Coordinates of C-alpha atoms in Angstrom, one line a residue:
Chain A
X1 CA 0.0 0.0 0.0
X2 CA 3.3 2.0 0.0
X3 CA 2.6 2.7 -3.5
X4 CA -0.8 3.9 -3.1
X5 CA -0.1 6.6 0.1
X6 CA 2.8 8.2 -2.3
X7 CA 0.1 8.2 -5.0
X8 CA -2.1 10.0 -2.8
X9 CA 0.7 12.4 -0.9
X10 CA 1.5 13.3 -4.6
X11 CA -2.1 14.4 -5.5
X12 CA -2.8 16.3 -2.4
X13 CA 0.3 18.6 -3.0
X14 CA -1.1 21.4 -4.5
X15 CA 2.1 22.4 -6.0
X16 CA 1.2 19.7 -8.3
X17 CA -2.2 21.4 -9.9
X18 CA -1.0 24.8 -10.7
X19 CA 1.0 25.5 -13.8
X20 CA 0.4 24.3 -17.0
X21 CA 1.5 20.9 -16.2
X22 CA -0.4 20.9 -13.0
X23 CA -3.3 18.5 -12.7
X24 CA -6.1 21.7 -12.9
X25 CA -4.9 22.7 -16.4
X26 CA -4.3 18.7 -17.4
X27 CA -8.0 17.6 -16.5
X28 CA -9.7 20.7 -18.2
X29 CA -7.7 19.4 -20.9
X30 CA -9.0 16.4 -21.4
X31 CA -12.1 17.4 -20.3
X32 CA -12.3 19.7 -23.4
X33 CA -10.7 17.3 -25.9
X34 CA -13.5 14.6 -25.1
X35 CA -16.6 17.3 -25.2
X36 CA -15.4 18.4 -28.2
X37 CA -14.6 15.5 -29.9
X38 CA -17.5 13.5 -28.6
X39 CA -19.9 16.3 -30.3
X40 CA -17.7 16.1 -33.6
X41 CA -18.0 12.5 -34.2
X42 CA -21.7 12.5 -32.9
X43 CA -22.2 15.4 -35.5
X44 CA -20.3 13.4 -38.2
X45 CA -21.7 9.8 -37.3
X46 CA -25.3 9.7 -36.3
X47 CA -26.8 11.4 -39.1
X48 CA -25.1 9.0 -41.6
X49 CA -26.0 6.6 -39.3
X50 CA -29.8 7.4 -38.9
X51 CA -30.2 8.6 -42.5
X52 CA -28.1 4.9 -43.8
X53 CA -30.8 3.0 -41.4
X54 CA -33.9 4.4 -42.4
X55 CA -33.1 3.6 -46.3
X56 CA -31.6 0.3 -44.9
X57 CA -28.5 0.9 -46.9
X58 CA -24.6 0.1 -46.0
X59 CA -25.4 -2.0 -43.6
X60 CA -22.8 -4.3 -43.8
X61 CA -20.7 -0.7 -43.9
X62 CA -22.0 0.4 -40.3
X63 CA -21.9 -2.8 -38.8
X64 CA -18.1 -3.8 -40.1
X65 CA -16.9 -0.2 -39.2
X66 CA -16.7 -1.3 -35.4
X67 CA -14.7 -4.6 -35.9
X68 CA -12.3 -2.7 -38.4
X69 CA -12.2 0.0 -35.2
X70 CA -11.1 -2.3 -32.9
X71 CA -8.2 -3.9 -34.8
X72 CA -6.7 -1.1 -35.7
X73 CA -4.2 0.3 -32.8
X74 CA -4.6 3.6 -31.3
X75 CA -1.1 4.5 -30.6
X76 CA -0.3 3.4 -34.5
X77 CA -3.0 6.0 -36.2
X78 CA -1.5 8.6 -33.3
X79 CA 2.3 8.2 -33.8
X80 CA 1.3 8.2 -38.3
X81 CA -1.2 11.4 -37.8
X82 CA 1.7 13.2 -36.0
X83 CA 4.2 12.3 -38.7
X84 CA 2.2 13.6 -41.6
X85 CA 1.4 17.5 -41.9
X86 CA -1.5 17.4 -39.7
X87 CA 1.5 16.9 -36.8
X88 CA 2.3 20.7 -37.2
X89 CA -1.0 21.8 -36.0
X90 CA -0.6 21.2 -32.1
X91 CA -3.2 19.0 -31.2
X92 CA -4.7 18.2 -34.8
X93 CA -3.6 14.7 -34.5
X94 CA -5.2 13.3 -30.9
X95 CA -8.6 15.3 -32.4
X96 CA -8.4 13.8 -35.9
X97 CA -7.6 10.3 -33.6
X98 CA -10.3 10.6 -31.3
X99 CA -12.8 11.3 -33.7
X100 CA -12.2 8.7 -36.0
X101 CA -12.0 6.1 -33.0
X102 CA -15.7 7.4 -31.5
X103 CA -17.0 7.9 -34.4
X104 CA -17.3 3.4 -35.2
X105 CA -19.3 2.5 -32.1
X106 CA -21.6 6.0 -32.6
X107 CA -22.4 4.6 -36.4
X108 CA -23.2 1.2 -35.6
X109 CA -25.4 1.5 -32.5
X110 CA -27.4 4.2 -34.5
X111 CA -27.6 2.2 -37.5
X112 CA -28.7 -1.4 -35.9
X113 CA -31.1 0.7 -33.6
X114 CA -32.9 2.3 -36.7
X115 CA -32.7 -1.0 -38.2
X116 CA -34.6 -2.9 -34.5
X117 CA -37.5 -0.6 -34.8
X118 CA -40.6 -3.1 -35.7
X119 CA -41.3 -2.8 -39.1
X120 CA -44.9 -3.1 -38.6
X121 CA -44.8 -0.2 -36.4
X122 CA -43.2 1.4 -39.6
X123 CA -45.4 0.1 -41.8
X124 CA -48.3 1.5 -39.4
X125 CA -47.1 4.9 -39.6
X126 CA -46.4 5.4 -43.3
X127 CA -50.3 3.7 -43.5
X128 CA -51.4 7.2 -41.6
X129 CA -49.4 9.0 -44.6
X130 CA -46.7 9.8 -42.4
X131 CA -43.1 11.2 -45.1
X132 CA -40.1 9.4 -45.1
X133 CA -39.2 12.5 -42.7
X134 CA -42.1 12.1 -40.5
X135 CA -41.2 8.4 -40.0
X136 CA -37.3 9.3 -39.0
X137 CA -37.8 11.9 -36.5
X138 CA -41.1 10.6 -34.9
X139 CA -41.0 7.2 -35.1
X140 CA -37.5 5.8 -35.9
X141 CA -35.7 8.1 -33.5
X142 CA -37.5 8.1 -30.6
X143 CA -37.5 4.5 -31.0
X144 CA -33.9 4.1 -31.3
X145 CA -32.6 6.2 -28.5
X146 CA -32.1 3.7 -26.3
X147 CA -29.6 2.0 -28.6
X148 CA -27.8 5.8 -29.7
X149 CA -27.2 6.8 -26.4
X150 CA -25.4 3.6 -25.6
X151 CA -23.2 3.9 -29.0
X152 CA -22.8 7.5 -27.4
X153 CA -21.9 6.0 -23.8
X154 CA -19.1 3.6 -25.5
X155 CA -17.9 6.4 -27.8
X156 CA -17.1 8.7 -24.6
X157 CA -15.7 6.1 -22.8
X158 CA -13.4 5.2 -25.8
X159 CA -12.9 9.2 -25.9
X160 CA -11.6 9.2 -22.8
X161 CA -9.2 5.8 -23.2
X162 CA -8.2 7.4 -26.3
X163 CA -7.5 10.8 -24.8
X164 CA -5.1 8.9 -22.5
X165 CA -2.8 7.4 -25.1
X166 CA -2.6 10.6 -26.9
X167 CA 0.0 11.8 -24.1
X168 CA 2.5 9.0 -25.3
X169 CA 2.7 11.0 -28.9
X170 CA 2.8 14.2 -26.7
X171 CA -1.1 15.5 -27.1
X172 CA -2.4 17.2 -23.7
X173 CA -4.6 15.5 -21.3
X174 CA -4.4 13.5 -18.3
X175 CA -2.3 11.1 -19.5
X176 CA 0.5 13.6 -19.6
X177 CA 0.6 13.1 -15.9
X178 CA 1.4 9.7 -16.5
X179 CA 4.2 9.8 -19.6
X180 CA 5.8 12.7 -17.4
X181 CA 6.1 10.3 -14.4
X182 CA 7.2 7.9 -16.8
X183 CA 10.1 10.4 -17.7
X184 CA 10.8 11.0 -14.3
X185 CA 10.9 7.5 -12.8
X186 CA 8.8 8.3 -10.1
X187 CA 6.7 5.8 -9.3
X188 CA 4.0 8.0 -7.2
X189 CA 3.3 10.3 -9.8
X190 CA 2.6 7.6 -12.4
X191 CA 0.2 6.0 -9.7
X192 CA -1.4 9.5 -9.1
X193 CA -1.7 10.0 -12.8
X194 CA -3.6 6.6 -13.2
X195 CA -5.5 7.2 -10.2
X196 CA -6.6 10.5 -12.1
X197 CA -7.2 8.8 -15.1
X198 CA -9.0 6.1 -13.8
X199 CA -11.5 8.1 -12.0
X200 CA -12.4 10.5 -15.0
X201 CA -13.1 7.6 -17.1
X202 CA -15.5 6.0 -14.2
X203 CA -17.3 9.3 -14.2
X204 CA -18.0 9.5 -17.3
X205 CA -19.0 6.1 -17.5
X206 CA -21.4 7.1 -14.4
X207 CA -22.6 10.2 -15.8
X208 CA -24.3 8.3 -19.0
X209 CA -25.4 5.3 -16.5
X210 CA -27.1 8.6 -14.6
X211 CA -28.8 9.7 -18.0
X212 CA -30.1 6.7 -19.4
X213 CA -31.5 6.2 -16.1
X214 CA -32.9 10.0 -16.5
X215 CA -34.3 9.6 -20.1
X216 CA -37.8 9.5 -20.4
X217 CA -39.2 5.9 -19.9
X218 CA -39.6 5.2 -24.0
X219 CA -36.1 5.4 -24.1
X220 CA -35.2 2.5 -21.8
X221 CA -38.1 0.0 -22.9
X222 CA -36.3 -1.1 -25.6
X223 CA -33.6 -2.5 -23.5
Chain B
X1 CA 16.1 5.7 -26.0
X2 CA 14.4 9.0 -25.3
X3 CA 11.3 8.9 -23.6
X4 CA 10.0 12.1 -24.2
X5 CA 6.9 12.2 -26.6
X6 CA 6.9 16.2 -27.1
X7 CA 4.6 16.9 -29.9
X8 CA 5.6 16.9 -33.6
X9 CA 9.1 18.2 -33.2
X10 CA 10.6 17.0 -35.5
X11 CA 14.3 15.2 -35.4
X12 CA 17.0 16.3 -37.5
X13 CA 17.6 14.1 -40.5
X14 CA 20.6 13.2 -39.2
X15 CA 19.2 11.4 -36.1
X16 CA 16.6 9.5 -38.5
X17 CA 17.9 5.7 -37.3
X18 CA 19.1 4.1 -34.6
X19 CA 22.4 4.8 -36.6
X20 CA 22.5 0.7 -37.1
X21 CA 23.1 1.3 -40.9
X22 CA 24.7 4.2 -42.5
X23 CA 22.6 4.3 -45.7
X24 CA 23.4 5.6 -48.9
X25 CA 22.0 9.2 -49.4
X26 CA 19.3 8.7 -52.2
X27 CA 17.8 5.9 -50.8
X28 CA 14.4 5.8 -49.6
X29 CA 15.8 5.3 -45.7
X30 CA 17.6 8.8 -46.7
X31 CA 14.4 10.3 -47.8
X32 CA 12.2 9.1 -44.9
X33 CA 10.0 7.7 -47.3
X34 CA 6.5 6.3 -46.1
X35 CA 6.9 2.8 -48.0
X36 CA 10.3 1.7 -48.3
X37 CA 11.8 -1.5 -49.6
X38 CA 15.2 -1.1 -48.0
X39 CA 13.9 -0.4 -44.3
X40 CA 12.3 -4.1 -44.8
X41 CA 15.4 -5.9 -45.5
X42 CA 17.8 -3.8 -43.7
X43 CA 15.9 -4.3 -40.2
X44 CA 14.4 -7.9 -41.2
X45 CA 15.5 -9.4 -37.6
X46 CA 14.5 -6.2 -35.9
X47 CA 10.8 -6.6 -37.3
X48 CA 10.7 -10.4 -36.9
X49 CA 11.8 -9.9 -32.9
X50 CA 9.4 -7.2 -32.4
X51 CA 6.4 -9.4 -33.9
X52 CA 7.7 -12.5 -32.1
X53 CA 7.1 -10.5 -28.7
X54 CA 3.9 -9.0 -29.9
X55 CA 2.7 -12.6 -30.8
X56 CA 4.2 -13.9 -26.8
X57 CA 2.7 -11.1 -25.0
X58 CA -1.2 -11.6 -27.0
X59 CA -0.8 -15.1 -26.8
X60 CA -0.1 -15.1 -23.3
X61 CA -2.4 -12.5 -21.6
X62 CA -5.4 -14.1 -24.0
X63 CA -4.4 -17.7 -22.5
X64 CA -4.9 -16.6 -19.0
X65 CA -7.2 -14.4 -19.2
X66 CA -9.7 -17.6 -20.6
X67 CA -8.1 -19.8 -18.0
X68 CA -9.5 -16.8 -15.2
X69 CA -12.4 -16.4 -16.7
X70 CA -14.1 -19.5 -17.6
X71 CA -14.1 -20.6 -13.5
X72 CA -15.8 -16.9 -12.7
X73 CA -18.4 -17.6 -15.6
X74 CA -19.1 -20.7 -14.5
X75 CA -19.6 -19.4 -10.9
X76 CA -21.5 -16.3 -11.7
X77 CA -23.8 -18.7 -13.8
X78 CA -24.3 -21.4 -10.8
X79 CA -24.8 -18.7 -8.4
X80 CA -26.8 -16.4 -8.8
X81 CA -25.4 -13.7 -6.0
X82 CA -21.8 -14.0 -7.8
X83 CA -22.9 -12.7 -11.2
X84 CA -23.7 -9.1 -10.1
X85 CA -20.1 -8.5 -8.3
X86 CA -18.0 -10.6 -11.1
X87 CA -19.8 -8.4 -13.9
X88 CA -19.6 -5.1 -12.0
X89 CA -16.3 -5.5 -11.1
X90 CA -15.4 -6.5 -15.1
X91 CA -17.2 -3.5 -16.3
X92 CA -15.4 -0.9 -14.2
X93 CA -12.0 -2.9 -15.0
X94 CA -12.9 -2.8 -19.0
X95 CA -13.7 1.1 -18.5
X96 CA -9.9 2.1 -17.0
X97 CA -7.8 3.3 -20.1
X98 CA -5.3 0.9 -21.0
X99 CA -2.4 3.2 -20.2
X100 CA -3.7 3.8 -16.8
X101 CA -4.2 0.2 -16.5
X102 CA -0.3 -0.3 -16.9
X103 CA 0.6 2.3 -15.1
X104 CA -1.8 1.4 -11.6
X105 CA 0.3 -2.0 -12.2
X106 CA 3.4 -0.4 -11.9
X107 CA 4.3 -0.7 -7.9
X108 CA 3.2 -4.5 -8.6
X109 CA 5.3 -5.8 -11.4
X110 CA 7.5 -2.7 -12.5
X111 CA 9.6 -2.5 -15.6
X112 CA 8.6 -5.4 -17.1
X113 CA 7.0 -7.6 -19.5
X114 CA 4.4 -9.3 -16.5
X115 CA 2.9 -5.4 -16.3
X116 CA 2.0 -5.8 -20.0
X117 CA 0.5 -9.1 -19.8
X118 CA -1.3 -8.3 -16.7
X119 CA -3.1 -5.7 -17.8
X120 CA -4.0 -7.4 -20.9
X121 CA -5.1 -10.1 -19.0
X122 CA -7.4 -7.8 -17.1
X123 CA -9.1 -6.8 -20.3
X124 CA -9.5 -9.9 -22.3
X125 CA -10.8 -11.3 -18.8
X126 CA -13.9 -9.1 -18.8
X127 CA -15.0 -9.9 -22.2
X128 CA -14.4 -13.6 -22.0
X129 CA -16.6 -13.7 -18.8
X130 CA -19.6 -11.4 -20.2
X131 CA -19.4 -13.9 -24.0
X132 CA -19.0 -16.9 -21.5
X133 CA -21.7 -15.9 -19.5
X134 CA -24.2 -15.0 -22.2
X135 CA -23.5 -18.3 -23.5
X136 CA -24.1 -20.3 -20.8
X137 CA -27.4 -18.5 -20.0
X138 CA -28.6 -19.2 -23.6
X139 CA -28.8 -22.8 -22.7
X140 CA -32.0 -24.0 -22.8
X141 CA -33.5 -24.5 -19.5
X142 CA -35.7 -27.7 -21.4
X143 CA -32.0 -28.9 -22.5
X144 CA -30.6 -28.8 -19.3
X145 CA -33.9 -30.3 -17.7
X146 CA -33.1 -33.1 -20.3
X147 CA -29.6 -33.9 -19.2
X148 CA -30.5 -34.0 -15.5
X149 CA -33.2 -36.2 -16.4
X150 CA -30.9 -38.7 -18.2
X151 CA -29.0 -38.9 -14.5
X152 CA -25.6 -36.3 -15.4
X153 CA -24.5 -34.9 -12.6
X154 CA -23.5 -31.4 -12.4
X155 CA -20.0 -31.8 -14.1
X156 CA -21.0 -33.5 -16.4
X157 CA -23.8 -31.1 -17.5
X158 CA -21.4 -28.5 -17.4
X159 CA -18.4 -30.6 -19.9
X160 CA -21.3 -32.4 -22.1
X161 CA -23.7 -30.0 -22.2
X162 CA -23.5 -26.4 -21.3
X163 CA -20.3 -25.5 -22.5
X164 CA -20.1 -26.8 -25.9
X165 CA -23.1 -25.1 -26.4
X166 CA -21.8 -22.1 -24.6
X167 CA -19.1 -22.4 -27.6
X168 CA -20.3 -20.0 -30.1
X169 CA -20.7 -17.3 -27.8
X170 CA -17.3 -17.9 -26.1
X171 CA -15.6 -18.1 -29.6
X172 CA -17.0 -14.9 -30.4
X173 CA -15.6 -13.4 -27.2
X174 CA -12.3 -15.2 -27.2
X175 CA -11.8 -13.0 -31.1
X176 CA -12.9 -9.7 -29.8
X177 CA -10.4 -10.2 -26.8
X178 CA -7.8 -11.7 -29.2
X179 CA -7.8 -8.6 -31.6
X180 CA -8.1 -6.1 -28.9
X181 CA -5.1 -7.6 -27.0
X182 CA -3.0 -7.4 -30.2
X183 CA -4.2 -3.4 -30.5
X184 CA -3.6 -2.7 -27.0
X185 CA -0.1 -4.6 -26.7
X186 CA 1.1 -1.6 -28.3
X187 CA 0.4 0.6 -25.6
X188 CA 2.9 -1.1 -23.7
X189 CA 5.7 0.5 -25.2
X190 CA 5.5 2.5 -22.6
X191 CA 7.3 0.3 -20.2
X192 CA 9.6 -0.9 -23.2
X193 CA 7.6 -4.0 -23.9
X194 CA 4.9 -3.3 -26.5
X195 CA 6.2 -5.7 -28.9
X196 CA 5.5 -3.5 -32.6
X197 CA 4.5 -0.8 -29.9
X198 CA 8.5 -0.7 -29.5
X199 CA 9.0 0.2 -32.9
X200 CA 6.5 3.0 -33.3
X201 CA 7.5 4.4 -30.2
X202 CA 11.1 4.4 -31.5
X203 CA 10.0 5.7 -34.5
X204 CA 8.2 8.9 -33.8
X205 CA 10.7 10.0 -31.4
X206 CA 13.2 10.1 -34.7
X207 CA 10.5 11.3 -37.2
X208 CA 11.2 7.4 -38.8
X209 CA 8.3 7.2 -41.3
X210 CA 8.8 3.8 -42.8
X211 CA 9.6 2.0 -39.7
X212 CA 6.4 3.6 -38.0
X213 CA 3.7 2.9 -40.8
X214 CA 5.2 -0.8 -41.3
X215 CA 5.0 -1.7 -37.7
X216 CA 1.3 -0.6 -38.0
X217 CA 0.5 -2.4 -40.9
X218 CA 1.9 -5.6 -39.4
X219 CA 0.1 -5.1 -36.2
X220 CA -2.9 -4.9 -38.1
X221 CA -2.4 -7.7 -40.3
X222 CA -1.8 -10.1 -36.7
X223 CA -4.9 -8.6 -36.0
X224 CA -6.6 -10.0 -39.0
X225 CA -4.8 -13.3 -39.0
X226 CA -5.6 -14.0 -35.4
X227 CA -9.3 -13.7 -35.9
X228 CA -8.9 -15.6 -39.5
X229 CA -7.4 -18.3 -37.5
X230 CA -9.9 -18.0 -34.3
X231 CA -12.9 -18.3 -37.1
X232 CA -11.9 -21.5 -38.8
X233 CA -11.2 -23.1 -35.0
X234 CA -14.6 -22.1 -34.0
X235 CA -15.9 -24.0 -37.1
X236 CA -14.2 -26.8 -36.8
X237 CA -15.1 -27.7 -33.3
X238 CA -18.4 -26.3 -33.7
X239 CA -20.0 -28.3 -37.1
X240 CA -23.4 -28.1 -35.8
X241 CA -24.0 -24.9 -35.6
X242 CA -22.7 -24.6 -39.2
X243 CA -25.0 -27.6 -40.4
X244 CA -28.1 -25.8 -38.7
X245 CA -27.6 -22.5 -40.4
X246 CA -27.2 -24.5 -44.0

């Protein structure tokens, strides 16, 4: 337990949150990166997503995407990013990163929960002369949410995960903490940094479990 | 090896290589070319060592990561007050980053290679027990009535019964772990055993383009071979439920 009261006498000093190293500036960091990046991809994904399930097209596209996603390592696409030219534009490459590794589980869950909605409920409401419009934002939608907020609650978490390794090719964030320790050979501050890390992703993770819990009852029948 | 990761500075030419091989100048090693035919068969042994320990370390964490988690699927299946802990416990496990996975393991195992496979273990463990589980509850309660009706005991509804047709579902999970551990062994370049990880790692801190991009690709295509290879396993010890699809 050595390990873990060093951790902790290393996060209570508040030398260590000032500064632009300091833990404050770190966690608004990544704090920022995942907001932004989580609306980015969610701006990019779902309306390919919901627009691809209503016509029941690509399919095999959406579905595939994730698989792909998860085979692919993070660090790799973060180390290539940084050497090509979007490297010069400070944090271009964890953004570019983090959106493309959000933006598979986002696509997917959208598309399979367009595609779960009962197709004689469908079917009953283009029989009421309801548009192909009409049927995607009243019916397929609200239908689906259950299924787009969890792609949503996987994408953040990923976000965050993501967010993390982007320290090792020198983006900002939390995991800077950690990399720095790493530098340092000091053992606490790699703890604390985990510690850090560790907690912001549970958060997160508890902050969606709080919402889904929130939504309005439709939302979680499906489930 | 320098271990800082300070964003896209980039490295004088000069400092391109581990200065292993002096090149000639209009080469593509000399250009930092992307794809490069030279960097393959000037750092062959380099490359096959770095995929050997990214193969170990996968091969490794995967293998006792299903040898953990098959018991605690089992249990959490048999009784019922075990499968709320064993999958809450899993779920806040699989939502830790991987680098702040290694890095909590650090007072335990330090420097070395048993951090990496720890961790890994840690993640493939929480999908094998959620597949494992799922299988095992989509057992037919009128197949297991069946077997207990024809006198097996609890073992042997479990090794004749349940688990083979847990199988699918297991496979399944076993290939997402399997890929995901090959991903993620990268990440443990940060403790100097990431296997490919190594090279990339190396790579960006001297601006090495080729050396980066083909340890990607390769880690990638292990990816894609592992779950090639996992696939034709699963249908070879599982003909039924290829016959019942048909």
């Amino acid at each position: 337990m050595n390990a873990l009261t060093a951790a902790w006498d290393w996060l209570t000093d508040p030398a260590h949150w000032s500064g632009d190293d300091g833990i404050r500036h770190r966690l608004l960091q990544h704090l920022a990166l995942t907001v932004v990046c989580l609306l980015l991809s969610c701006l990019i994904a779902l309306p390919v997503a919901l627009v691809l399930g209503h016509l029941g097209k690509g399919g095999a596209l959406a579905v595939n995407l994730s698989n792909v996603g998860r085979a692919v390592p993070t660090f790799a696409v973060l180390v290539l990013l940084l050497l090509t030219p979007v490297g010069d534009w400070g944090e271009g490459p964890t953004v570019v990163a983090l959106v493309l590794f959000a933006v598979p589980p986002l696509l997917t869950n959208a598309y399979v929960g367009v595609r779960e909605v009962d197709r004689s409920v469908v079917q009953a409401a283009r029989g009421m002369g309801m548009t192909g419009r009409q049927v995607l934002f009243h019916v397929e939608l609200p239908l689906s949410l259950p299924l787009v907020l969890n792609g949503v609650r996987i994408a953040a978490v990923q976000l965050v995960a993501t967010a993390t390794i982007a320290a090792l090719a020198g983006g900002g964030g939390l995991g800077r903490i950690i990399t720095a320790g790493f530098n340092l050979a000091s053992t606490p501050q790699v703890v604390a940094g985990a510690l850090l890390v560790a907690v912001f992703a549970l958060l997160v993770e508890g902050v969606f479990e709080a919402v889904e819990r929130l939504a309005p009852r439709r939302a979680r029948d499906g489930r | 090896m320098p271990r800082t990761g300070q964003s896209g500075a980039p490295v004088a030419w000069g400092a391109r290589s581990n200065g292993a091989v002096t090149a000639p100048p209009d080469d593509c090693l000399a250009r930092n070319e992307w794809i490069c035919g030279a960097y393959l068969s000037t750092r062959r042994q380099i490359l096959l060592d770095a995929v050997v320990q990214h193969l170990q370390l996968t091969f490794l964490s995967v293998l006792i990561g299903l040898l953990v988690a098959l018991p605690l699927a089992v249990l959490a299946r048999r009784r019922r007050w075990a499968a709320g802990p064993v999958l809450a416990v899993t779920t806040v496990l699989y939502t830790i980053p991987s680098l702040a996975m290694f890095s909590l393991l650090l007072p335990l195992y330090g420097l070395s290679a048993d951090l990496v496979v720890a961790g890994l273990v840690l993640y493939s463990l929480t999908l094998l027990v959620r597949n494992i589980l799922a299988g095992l509850r989509a057992v037919p309660e009128e197949t297991r009535q069946a077997a207990l009706g024809l006198g097996y005991g609890p073992l042997r509804l479990l090794l004749a019964v349940e688990l083979p047709l847990a199988l699918p579902a297991a496979m399944a999970g076993l290939r997402i772990a399997t890929v995901s551990a090959v991903s993620l062994v990268t990440v443990g370049a940060i403790v100097g055993f990431g296997g490919l990880g190594n090279l990339i790692y190396a790579g960006m801190n001297t601006y090495f383009k080729a050396q980066v991009l083909t340890a990607s690709v390769l880690c990638v295509l292990i990816a894609v071979a592992a779950d090639l290879l996992l696939l034709g396993v699963q249908r070879l010890i599982t003909p039924w439920s290829r016959a019942g699809r048909a």
